Coordinates of C-alpha atoms in Angstrom, one line a residue:
Chain A
X1 CA -19.4 17.6 -26.5
X2 CA -18.5 14.6 -28.5
X3 CA -15.1 16.0 -29.5
X4 CA -14.4 16.9 -25.9
X5 CA -15.2 13.4 -24.8
X6 CA -12.7 11.9 -27.3
X7 CA -10.0 14.4 -26.3
X8 CA -10.4 13.5 -22.7
X9 CA -10.2 9.8 -23.5
X10 CA -6.9 10.5 -25.3
X11 CA -5.5 12.4 -22.2
X12 CA -6.6 9.6 -19.9
X13 CA -5.0 6.8 -22.0
X14 CA -1.7 8.7 -22.5
X15 CA -1.5 9.5 -18.8
X16 CA -2.0 5.8 -18.0
X17 CA 1.0 5.0 -20.2
X18 CA 3.1 7.7 -18.6
X19 CA 2.0 6.3 -15.2
X20 CA 3.0 2.7 -16.0
X21 CA 6.4 3.9 -17.3
X22 CA 7.0 6.1 -14.2
X23 CA 5.9 3.7 -11.5
X24 CA 7.6 0.6 -12.8
X25 CA 10.9 2.3 -12.2
X26 CA 10.3 3.0 -8.6
X27 CA 12.4 0.6 -6.4
X28 CA 10.6 -1.6 -3.9
X29 CA 12.4 0.1 -1.0
X30 CA 10.2 3.1 -1.8
X31 CA 6.9 1.4 -2.4
X32 CA 5.3 2.6 0.8
X33 CA 6.1 6.3 0.1
X34 CA 5.1 5.8 -3.5
X35 CA 1.8 4.5 -2.4
X36 CA 1.2 7.3 0.1
X37 CA 2.4 9.9 -2.4
X38 CA 0.0 8.7 -5.1
X39 CA -2.6 8.5 -2.4
X40 CA -2.1 12.2 -1.8
X41 CA -2.1 12.9 -5.6
X42 CA -5.6 11.4 -6.0
X43 CA -6.6 14.0 -3.4
X44 CA -6.7 16.2 -6.6
X45 CA -10.4 15.3 -6.3
X46 CA -10.4 18.3 -4.0
X47 CA -10.3 20.4 -7.2
X48 CA -13.6 18.7 -8.2
X49 CA -15.0 19.0 -4.7
X50 CA -14.3 22.8 -4.7
X51 CA -15.8 23.2 -8.1
X52 CA -19.1 21.7 -7.1
X53 CA -19.2 23.1 -3.6
X54 CA -18.4 26.7 -4.5
X55 CA -21.0 26.7 -7.3
X56 CA -23.7 24.7 -5.5
X57 CA -27.3 25.7 -5.4
X58 CA -29.7 24.5 -2.8
X59 CA -29.1 22.7 0.5
X60 CA -28.6 19.1 -0.9
X61 CA -25.8 20.2 -3.3
X62 CA -24.2 22.3 -0.7
X63 CA -24.2 19.4 1.8
X64 CA -22.8 16.9 -0.6
X65 CA -20.2 19.4 -1.8
X66 CA -19.1 20.4 1.7
X67 CA -18.7 16.8 2.7
X68 CA -16.7 16.1 -0.4
X69 CA -14.4 19.1 0.4
X70 CA -13.9 17.8 3.9
X71 CA -13.0 14.3 2.9
X72 CA -10.8 15.4 0.0
X73 CA -8.9 17.9 2.3
X74 CA -8.2 15.1 4.7
X75 CA -6.9 13.0 1.8
X76 CA -4.6 15.7 0.4
X77 CA -3.2 17.2 3.6
X78 CA -2.8 13.9 5.4
X79 CA -1.4 12.2 2.4
X80 CA 1.4 14.7 1.7
X81 CA 2.3 15.1 5.4
X82 CA 2.5 11.4 6.0
X83 CA 4.6 10.9 2.9
X84 CA 7.0 13.6 4.0
X85 CA 7.3 11.9 7.4
X86 CA 8.1 8.6 5.9
X87 CA 10.7 10.0 3.5
X88 CA 12.4 12.0 6.2
X89 CA 13.4 8.7 7.8
X90 CA 15.2 7.3 4.8
X91 CA 18.9 8.1 5.5
X92 CA 22.1 7.0 3.8
X93 CA 24.9 5.3 5.8
X94 CA 27.4 7.7 7.4
X95 CA 30.4 7.8 5.1
X96 CA 29.0 6.4 1.8
X97 CA 27.4 3.2 2.9
X98 CA 27.1 0.3 0.4
X99 CA 30.6 0.5 -1.0
X100 CA 32.4 0.6 2.3
X101 CA 32.8 -3.2 2.8
X102 CA 33.0 -4.4 -0.7
Chain B
X1 CA -13.0 27.8 -18.5
X2 CA -10.4 30.4 -18.0
X3 CA -7.3 29.6 -20.0
X4 CA -5.0 30.8 -17.2
X5 CA -6.6 28.1 -15.1
X6 CA -5.9 25.5 -17.8
X7 CA -2.2 26.6 -17.8
X8 CA -2.1 26.2 -14.0
X9 CA -3.6 22.7 -14.4
X10 CA -1.0 21.8 -17.0
X11 CA 1.8 22.9 -14.6
X12 CA 0.2 20.8 -11.9
X13 CA 0.2 17.7 -14.1
X14 CA 3.9 18.3 -14.9
X15 CA 4.6 18.7 -11.1
X16 CA 2.9 15.4 -10.4
X17 CA 4.8 13.6 -13.1
X18 CA 8.2 15.1 -12.1
X19 CA 7.4 14.4 -8.4
X20 CA 6.7 10.8 -9.0
X21 CA 9.8 10.6 -11.1
X22 CA 11.9 11.7 -8.2
X23 CA 10.6 8.8 -6.1
X24 CA 13.0 6.6 -7.9
X25 CA 15.9 7.5 -5.6
X26 CA 15.6 7.7 -1.8
X27 CA 17.9 10.8 -1.8
X28 CA 15.6 12.8 -4.1
X29 CA 12.2 11.4 -3.1
X30 CA 11.4 13.9 -0.4
X31 CA 11.8 16.8 -2.8
X32 CA 9.5 14.9 -5.3
X33 CA 6.8 14.8 -2.7
X34 CA 7.1 18.5 -2.0
X35 CA 7.0 19.2 -5.7
X36 CA 3.8 17.2 -6.1
X37 CA 2.3 19.1 -3.0
X38 CA 3.3 22.4 -4.6
X39 CA 1.5 21.3 -7.8
X40 CA -1.6 20.5 -5.8
X41 CA -1.6 23.9 -4.1
X42 CA -1.3 25.6 -7.5
X43 CA -4.3 23.7 -8.9
X44 CA -6.4 24.5 -5.8
X45 CA -5.6 28.2 -5.9
X46 CA -6.3 28.4 -9.6
X47 CA -9.6 26.6 -9.2
X48 CA -10.9 28.7 -6.3
X49 CA -9.8 31.9 -7.9
X50 CA -12.3 31.7 -10.8
X51 CA -15.3 30.1 -9.1
X52 CA -18.3 32.0 -7.7
X53 CA -17.8 32.2 -4.0
X54 CA -21.0 30.7 -2.7
X55 CA -21.1 29.0 0.7
X56 CA -17.6 30.3 1.5
X57 CA -18.2 29.7 5.2
X58 CA -19.1 26.0 4.7
X59 CA -16.3 25.3 2.3
X60 CA -13.8 27.2 4.4
X61 CA -14.8 25.3 7.5
X62 CA -14.5 22.0 5.7
X63 CA -11.0 23.0 4.4
X64 CA -9.8 24.1 7.8
X65 CA -11.2 21.2 9.8
X66 CA -10.1 18.6 7.2
X67 CA -6.7 20.2 7.0
X68 CA -6.2 20.1 10.8
X69 CA -7.5 16.6 11.2
X70 CA -5.4 15.4 8.3
X71 CA -2.2 16.9 9.6
X72 CA -2.8 15.8 13.2
X73 CA -3.5 12.2 12.3
X74 CA -0.6 12.1 9.7
X75 CA 1.8 13.4 12.3
X76 CA 0.8 11.1 15.1
X77 CA 0.4 7.8 13.3
X78 CA 3.2 5.2 14.2
X79 CA 4.9 3.7 11.2
X80 CA 3.6 0.2 12.1
X81 CA 0.1 1.7 11.6
X82 CA 1.0 3.2 8.2
X83 CA -1.1 0.7 6.2
X84 CA -4.3 1.6 8.0
X85 CA -3.6 5.3 7.7
X86 CA -3.0 5.0 3.9
X87 CA -6.3 2.9 3.7
X88 CA -8.1 5.6 5.6
X89 CA -6.9 8.5 3.4
X90 CA -7.6 6.4 0.4
X91 CA -11.1 5.9 1.5
X92 CA -11.6 9.6 2.0
X93 CA -10.5 10.3 -1.6
X94 CA -12.9 7.6 -2.9
X95 CA -15.7 9.0 -0.8
X96 CA -15.0 12.5 -2.0
X97 CA -15.1 11.4 -5.6
X98 CA -18.4 9.6 -5.1
X99 CA -19.9 12.7 -3.4
X100 CA -18.7 15.0 -6.2
X101 CA -20.3 12.8 -8.8
X102 CA -23.5 12.5 -6.7
X103 CA -23.6 16.2 -6.3
X104 CA -23.2 16.7 -10.1
X105 CA -26.1 14.3 -10.7
X106 CA -28.2 15.9 -8.0
X107 CA -27.8 19.2 -9.7
X108 CA -30.1 18.1 -12.5
X109 CA -32.8 16.6 -10.3
X110 CA -35.6 16.0 -11.0
X111 CA -34.3 16.0 -14.6
X112 CA -31.5 13.7 -15.8
X113 CA -28.1 14.8 -17.1
X114 CA -27.2 14.0 -20.7
X115 CA -25.9 10.5 -21.2
X116 CA -22.3 11.7 -21.8
X117 CA -22.2 13.1 -18.3
X118 CA -24.5 10.6 -16.6
X119 CA -22.5 7.5 -17.5
X120 CA -19.2 8.6 -16.0
X121 CA -21.0 10.2 -13.0
X122 CA -22.8 6.9 -12.1
X123 CA -19.6 5.0 -12.6
X124 CA -17.8 7.3 -10.3
X125 CA -20.4 7.0 -7.6
X126 CA -20.1 3.2 -8.0
X127 CA -16.3 2.9 -7.9
X128 CA -15.8 5.8 -5.4
X129 CA -18.3 4.2 -2.9
X130 CA -16.7 0.8 -3.3
X131 CA -13.3 2.4 -2.6
X132 CA -14.7 4.3 0.4
X133 CA -16.4 1.3 2.0
X134 CA -13.7 -1.2 1.1
X135 CA -11.0 1.1 2.5
X136 CA -13.0 1.5 5.7
X137 CA -13.2 -2.3 6.1
X138 CA -9.5 -2.6 5.4
X139 CA -8.8 0.1 8.0
X140 CA -11.0 -1.7 10.5
X141 CA -9.2 -5.0 9.8
X142 CA -5.7 -3.5 10.0
X143 CA -6.5 -1.6 13.2
X144 CA -8.0 -4.8 14.5
X145 CA -11.4 -3.3 15.2
X146 CA -12.8 -6.4 13.4
X147 CA -11.0 -9.7 13.0
X148 CA -8.4 -9.9 10.3
X149 CA -9.2 -13.4 9.3
X150 CA -11.4 -13.8 6.2
X151 CA -15.0 -13.3 7.0
X152 CA -17.2 -15.4 4.7
X153 CA -20.7 -16.6 4.4
X154 CA -22.2 -19.2 2.1
X155 CA -23.1 -17.9 -1.3
X156 CA -21.0 -14.8 -0.9
X157 CA -19.8 -14.8 -4.5
X158 CA -23.3 -15.1 -6.1
X159 CA -24.7 -12.5 -3.7
X160 CA -21.9 -10.0 -4.7
X161 CA -22.5 -10.7 -8.4
X162 CA -26.3 -10.3 -7.9
X163 CA -25.7 -7.0 -6.1
X164 CA -23.5 -5.7 -9.0
X165 CA -26.2 -6.7 -11.6
X166 CA -28.8 -5.0 -9.5
X167 CA -26.8 -1.8 -9.4
X168 CA -26.4 -1.9 -13.2
X169 CA -30.2 -2.4 -13.4
X170 CA -30.9 0.6 -11.2
X171 CA -28.5 2.7 -13.3
X172 CA -30.3 1.8 -16.5
X173 CA -33.7 2.6 -14.9
X174 CA -32.7 6.1 -13.8
X175 CA -33.3 8.0 -17.1
X176 CA -36.8 6.6 -17.4
X177 CA -38.4 7.2 -14.0
X178 CA -38.4 10.8 -12.9
X179 CA -40.6 10.3 -9.9
X180 CA -38.4 7.7 -8.2
X181 CA -35.1 9.2 -9.4
X182 CA -33.9 10.6 -6.1
X183 CA -34.8 7.4 -4.3
X184 CA -33.1 5.3 -7.0
X185 CA -29.9 7.4 -6.7
X186 CA -29.8 6.9 -3.0
X187 CA -30.4 3.2 -3.4
X188 CA -27.6 3.1 -6.0
X189 CA -25.1 4.7 -3.7
X190 CA -26.1 2.5 -0.7
X191 CA -25.8 -0.7 -2.9
X192 CA -22.3 0.4 -4.0
X193 CA -21.2 0.9 -0.4
X194 CA -22.6 -2.5 0.5
X195 CA -20.6 -4.0 -2.4
X196 CA -17.4 -2.4 -1.2
X197 CA -17.9 -3.9 2.3
X198 CA -18.7 -7.4 1.0
X199 CA -15.8 -7.4 -1.4
X200 CA -13.2 -6.7 1.3
X201 CA -14.6 -8.6 4.2
X202 CA -13.5 -12.0 2.9
X203 CA -9.9 -10.9 2.4
X204 CA -7.5 -12.0 5.1
X205 CA -5.1 -9.8 7.0
X206 CA -1.9 -11.1 5.3
X207 CA -3.4 -10.3 1.9
X208 CA -3.7 -6.6 2.8
X209 CA -0.8 -5.5 0.6
X210 CA -2.7 -6.6 -2.4
X211 CA -6.1 -5.1 -1.4
X212 CA -4.7 -1.8 -0.3
X213 CA -2.9 -1.4 -3.7
X214 CA -6.2 -2.3 -5.5
X215 CA -8.2 0.2 -3.5
X216 CA -5.6 2.8 -4.3
X217 CA -6.1 2.1 -8.0
X218 CA -9.9 2.3 -7.6
X219 CA -9.7 5.8 -6.0
X220 CA -7.3 6.9 -8.8
X221 CA -9.8 5.7 -11.4
X222 CA -12.7 7.4 -9.5
X223 CA -10.7 10.7 -9.6
X224 CA -10.1 10.3 -13.3
X225 CA -13.7 9.6 -14.1
X226 CA -14.7 12.6 -12.0
X227 CA -12.5 14.5 -14.5
X228 CA -14.7 13.2 -17.3
X229 CA -17.9 14.3 -15.4
X230 CA -16.6 17.8 -14.8
X231 CA -14.6 18.2 -18.0
X232 CA -11.4 18.7 -15.9
X233 CA -8.1 17.5 -17.4
X234 CA -6.0 17.7 -14.3
X235 CA -8.3 15.3 -12.6
X236 CA -8.0 12.9 -15.5
X237 CA -4.2 13.0 -15.6
X238 CA -3.7 12.7 -11.8
X239 CA -6.3 10.0 -11.6
X240 CA -4.7 8.0 -14.4
X241 CA -1.3 8.3 -12.8
X242 CA -2.6 6.9 -9.5
X243 CA -4.7 4.2 -11.3
X244 CA -1.5 3.0 -13.1
X245 CA 0.5 3.1 -9.9
X246 CA -2.1 1.1 -7.9
X247 CA -2.5 -1.4 -10.7
X248 CA 1.3 -2.0 -10.9
X249 CA 1.6 -2.5 -7.2
X250 CA -1.4 -4.8 -7.1
X251 CA 0.1 -7.0 -9.8
X252 CA 3.6 -7.0 -8.1
X253 CA 2.1 -7.9 -4.7
X254 CA -0.1 -10.7 -6.1
X255 CA 2.9 -12.1 -7.9
X256 CA 5.1 -11.9 -4.8
X257 CA 2.4 -14.0 -3.0
X258 CA 2.2 -16.5 -5.8
X259 CA -1.5 -15.9 -6.3
X260 CA -3.8 -14.4 -8.8
X261 CA -5.8 -11.3 -7.9
X262 CA -9.0 -13.4 -8.2
X263 CA -7.6 -15.8 -5.6
X264 CA -6.9 -13.0 -3.2
X265 CA -10.4 -11.5 -3.6
X266 CA -12.4 -14.8 -3.6
X267 CA -10.0 -17.4 -2.3
X268 CA -10.1 -16.8 1.5
X269 CA -6.5 -18.0 1.9
X270 CA -6.9 -18.9 5.6
X271 CA -9.3 -21.7 4.8
X272 CA -7.5 -22.9 1.8
X273 CA -4.7 -24.5 3.6
X274 CA -6.4 -25.8 6.7
X275 CA -5.3 -29.3 5.8
X276 CA -1.7 -28.4 5.6
X277 CA -1.8 -26.9 9.1
X278 CA -2.8 -30.3 10.6
X279 CA 0.0 -32.3 9.1
X280 CA 2.6 -29.6 9.7
X281 CA 4.3 -28.9 13.0
X282 CA 4.1 -32.5 14.2
X283 CA 7.6 -33.6 13.3
X284 CA 10.5 -31.9 15.1
X285 CA 13.2 -34.3 14.2
X286 CA 16.1 -33.2 12.1
X287 CA 15.9 -29.7 13.6
X288 CA 18.9 -28.3 15.3
X289 CA 18.4 -25.9 18.2
X290 CA 21.2 -23.6 19.1
X291 CA 22.2 -21.1 21.8
X292 CA 22.7 -17.4 21.9
X293 CA 26.4 -17.8 22.6
X294 CA 27.0 -20.0 19.5
X295 CA 25.1 -17.6 17.3
X296 CA 27.1 -14.6 18.7
X297 CA 30.4 -16.4 17.9
X298 CA 29.2 -17.3 14.5
X299 CA 28.2 -13.8 13.7
X300 CA 31.3 -12.2 15.2
X301 CA 33.7 -14.1 13.0
X302 CA 31.6 -13.9 9.8
X303 CA 32.7 -11.7 6.9
X304 CA 29.3 -11.2 5.4
X305 CA 25.9 -11.4 7.2
X306 CA 22.5 -11.0 5.7
X307 CA 19.4 -10.3 7.9
X308 CA 16.0 -11.4 6.6
X309 CA 13.3 -9.7 8.5
X310 CA 9.6 -10.6 8.3
X311 CA 6.5 -9.1 9.8
X312 CA 7.2 -11.1 13.0
X313 CA 10.0 -8.7 13.6
X314 CA 7.6 -5.8 13.7
X315 CA 5.1 -7.7 15.8
X316 CA 7.7 -8.2 18.5
X317 CA 8.8 -4.6 18.1
X318 CA 12.4 -5.6 17.6
X319 CA 13.4 -3.1 14.9
X320 CA 15.6 -1.1 17.3
X321 CA 17.4 -4.3 18.6
X322 CA 18.0 -5.4 15.0
X323 CA 19.6 -2.1 14.3
X324 CA 21.8 -2.3 17.4
X325 CA 22.9 -5.7 16.2
X326 CA 23.7 -4.2 12.8
X327 CA 25.8 -1.5 14.5
X328 CA 27.6 -4.0 16.7
X329 CA 28.5 -6.2 13.7
X330 CA 29.6 -3.3 11.6
X331 CA 31.8 -2.1 14.4
X332 CA 33.5 -5.5 14.2
X333 CA 34.1 -5.1 10.5
X334 CA 31.3 -7.5 9.5
X335 CA 29.3 -6.6 6.3
X336 CA 25.6 -6.5 7.1
X337 CA 22.8 -6.3 4.6
X338 CA 19.0 -6.7 4.9
X339 CA 17.2 -8.8 2.4
X340 CA 13.6 -7.8 2.1
X341 CA 10.8 -9.7 0.5
X342 CA 8.2 -7.6 -1.4
X343 CA 5.4 -8.8 0.9
X344 CA 7.2 -8.4 4.3
X345 CA 4.7 -6.2 6.1
X346 CA 1.1 -5.1 5.6
X347 CA 1.5 -2.9 2.6
X348 CA 4.0 -2.7 -0.3
X349 CA 7.5 -1.7 1.0
X350 CA 6.3 -1.6 4.7
X351 CA 9.3 -3.4 6.2
X352 CA 11.7 -0.9 4.6
X353 CA 9.9 2.0 6.3
X354 CA 10.0 0.2 9.7
X355 CA 13.7 -0.4 9.4
X356 CA 14.3 3.2 8.2
X357 CA 12.4 4.4 11.3
X358 CA 14.9 2.4 13.4
X359 CA 17.7 4.3 11.6
X360 CA 18.8 1.5 9.4
X361 CA 20.3 3.3 6.4
X362 CA 18.5 2.6 3.1
X363 CA 21.7 1.6 1.3
X364 CA 21.7 -1.5 3.5
X365 CA 18.2 -2.5 2.4
X366 CA 18.3 -4.9 -0.5
X367 CA 15.3 -6.1 -2.4
X368 CA 14.9 -9.8 -3.3
X369 CA 16.3 -9.6 -6.8
X370 CA 19.5 -7.8 -5.7
X371 CA 20.3 -9.9 -2.7
X372 CA 19.4 -13.4 -4.0
X373 CA 22.6 -13.7 -6.2
X374 CA 24.6 -12.8 -3.1
X375 CA 23.5 -15.6 -0.7
X376 CA 26.0 -18.2 -1.9
X377 CA 28.7 -15.7 -0.9
X378 CA 27.1 -14.9 2.5
X379 CA 28.5 -16.5 5.6
X380 CA 25.5 -16.3 7.9
X381 CA 21.8 -15.5 7.3
X382 CA 19.7 -14.4 10.2
X383 CA 16.0 -15.0 9.5
X384 CA 13.9 -13.0 12.0
X385 CA 10.1 -13.5 12.0
X386 CA 9.9 -14.6 8.4
X387 CA 8.8 -18.0 7.3
X388 CA 7.1 -18.7 4.0
X389 CA 9.2 -16.2 2.1
X390 CA 12.3 -18.3 2.9
X391 CA 10.8 -21.7 2.0
X392 CA 13.0 -23.5 -0.5
X393 CA 10.0 -25.6 -1.4
X394 CA 8.9 -22.7 -3.5
X395 CA 11.8 -23.5 -5.8
X396 CA 12.1 -27.3 -5.7
X397 CA 8.9 -28.9 -4.6
X398 CA 6.2 -28.8 -7.3
X399 CA 3.7 -30.2 -4.8
X400 CA 4.0 -27.4 -2.4
X401 CA 1.3 -24.7 -2.5
X402 CA 4.2 -22.2 -2.4
X403 CA 5.8 -23.6 -5.6
X404 CA 6.6 -20.9 -8.0
X405 CA 6.5 -18.1 -5.5
X406 CA 9.6 -15.9 -5.6
X407 CA 11.5 -16.4 -2.3
X408 CA 14.7 -15.3 -0.7
X409 CA 17.2 -18.2 -1.3
X410 CA 18.7 -18.1 2.2
X411 CA 19.4 -21.9 2.0
X412 CA 22.2 -21.1 -0.4
X413 CA 24.2 -19.3 2.3
X414 CA 26.9 -21.1 4.3
X415 CA 24.8 -21.2 7.4
X416 CA 21.4 -20.0 8.4
X417 CA 20.1 -19.0 11.9
X418 CA 16.3 -18.8 12.3
X419 CA 14.9 -16.8 15.2
X420 CA 11.5 -18.2 15.8
X421 CA 9.0 -18.7 18.7
X422 CA 8.4 -22.3 17.9
X423 CA 8.2 -24.7 15.0
X424 CA 4.7 -23.6 14.2
X425 CA 4.3 -23.1 10.5
X426 CA 3.8 -19.7 9.0
X427 CA 0.6 -18.0 7.9
X428 CA 0.1 -20.2 4.9
X429 CA 0.3 -23.2 7.3
X430 CA 3.0 -24.9 5.3
X431 CA 6.0 -26.7 6.8
X432 CA 9.3 -25.1 6.0
X433 CA 12.1 -27.5 4.8
X434 CA 14.6 -24.9 5.6
X435 CA 14.4 -25.8 9.3
X436 CA 15.5 -29.4 8.6
X437 CA 18.4 -28.3 6.4
X438 CA 21.8 -29.4 8.1
X439 CA 23.1 -25.8 7.6
X440 CA 20.2 -24.4 9.6
X441 CA 20.2 -23.7 13.4
X442 CA 17.1 -22.6 15.3
X443 CA 17.2 -20.0 18.0
X444 CA 13.8 -20.4 19.8
X445 CA 12.2 -17.6 21.7
X446 CA 10.7 -14.1 21.3
X447 CA 12.6 -12.2 18.6
X448 CA 13.2 -9.2 20.7
X449 CA 14.5 -11.1 23.7
X450 CA 16.7 -13.3 21.6
X451 CA 18.2 -10.2 19.9
X452 CA 18.8 -8.6 23.3
X453 CA 20.6 -11.7 24.6
X454 CA 22.5 -11.9 21.3
X455 CA 23.7 -8.4 21.7
X456 CA 25.1 -8.9 25.2
X457 CA 26.6 -12.2 24.2
X458 CA 28.3 -10.5 21.3
X459 CA 30.0 -8.1 23.7
X460 CA 31.6 -11.1 25.5
X461 CA 33.0 -12.6 22.3
X462 CA 36.7 -11.7 22.3

């Protein structure tokens, strides 16, 4: 138990560092899709929601678990779909863009 | 747990990291999002495959209904409403994390889980509920269901602090009182929800980019701590990634507004500058008004034009007109760029999305750092619906509340045209010296109408 806890803390801290490195290189033009994509990624909570809902005993646990699955699904599906819609709109200039008048 | 599932989780974590990495370039960003979605699907299938299939009907129904509702709302939402959509989905994630942690605690009732599981579970309930309730308030403000101005009451800060201390007290009481445990748990969750509401209520509408980023970080953290509760590594990794992202954006947005996070949360900006509002807007002298025809001639014979859009552009729904103007100028051989301040809009990067929606290519969108050195070589700057982010006082007037804020140095261009309804000061209520600059001309009127007139005037310029 104790060893697990420490290992998980390691994973958490290292992932934080990776996150800071990754995100700080995203240009501000893409900050909205970045936010909505990471928003979809924290929908990974659906994994947790499924874990508790599918293994639930008794009505209280089932109700809480089912509600969690519902909210998390909204988060995941809505998040990825909306990010795709945003990114679909980002287009380059016809014929190369930026360099053309410089 | 099954080691095959662990391998699937590892692949998912890699997909998330590579997906976010692809968000560095607009051309590859879409594939990055798809990669992350694929990783998510893998984790979900792996999870469901090894679990006992209790309550399949309930869980299946929740998945189907949630999936349909999520897709439908994500497809329909207009880009101007993107901030509230993101806030809504963010709240769903926070609420789900709180429910999972509550479920995990309820499993032990009337006994109490071991401390190593109980501490992260209670923390997840706390932070997830704050994120859920806070996001709902942010959604209501952005959707204008409640007023966007800061809502404050006397003694707000001590009350919030007291509430937090009370919650910690309840959490500490839980292991010792088996009889009242269920009631205490419910009280704990209710108090956390209340804390979320009362934290976001005093935050003003223009501070939303900061608060949305912060709530995003909270939900990420809640997902990560759920990973500690369930001993699930993919939750920890994904939650940490999102937590880091939300934190970075929070810091960037606060800095771009020249304020500390504490000031955003507790400062109630709208009230802070009430005095400035009274003294500003009285003097109109030294301001040069111009006509559509003059501006059209100026633009038509310019070599390099920069357009600085603010949220006022979106309010008057003039994105399409501004794009038509860009096309007309490009057709005449004029170089057109857009200079975008980090807080133009209601969430980080919002203005870029609104312009992309109007088919402005992303290679014409410049962030503040890359366009600022270019202003001295720019012939005309067109400021549309932006105010405080162009105020030179931020650079050269230490007495100004804006002093130190990073701004677009439009006053360094050869001439500046400001499209504005009136001389009313901007959100911060601070007078803008730019309007009295001899290089500046004011084109008064609604942004959209002015642009339409400008377009037809441009056709008449030989």
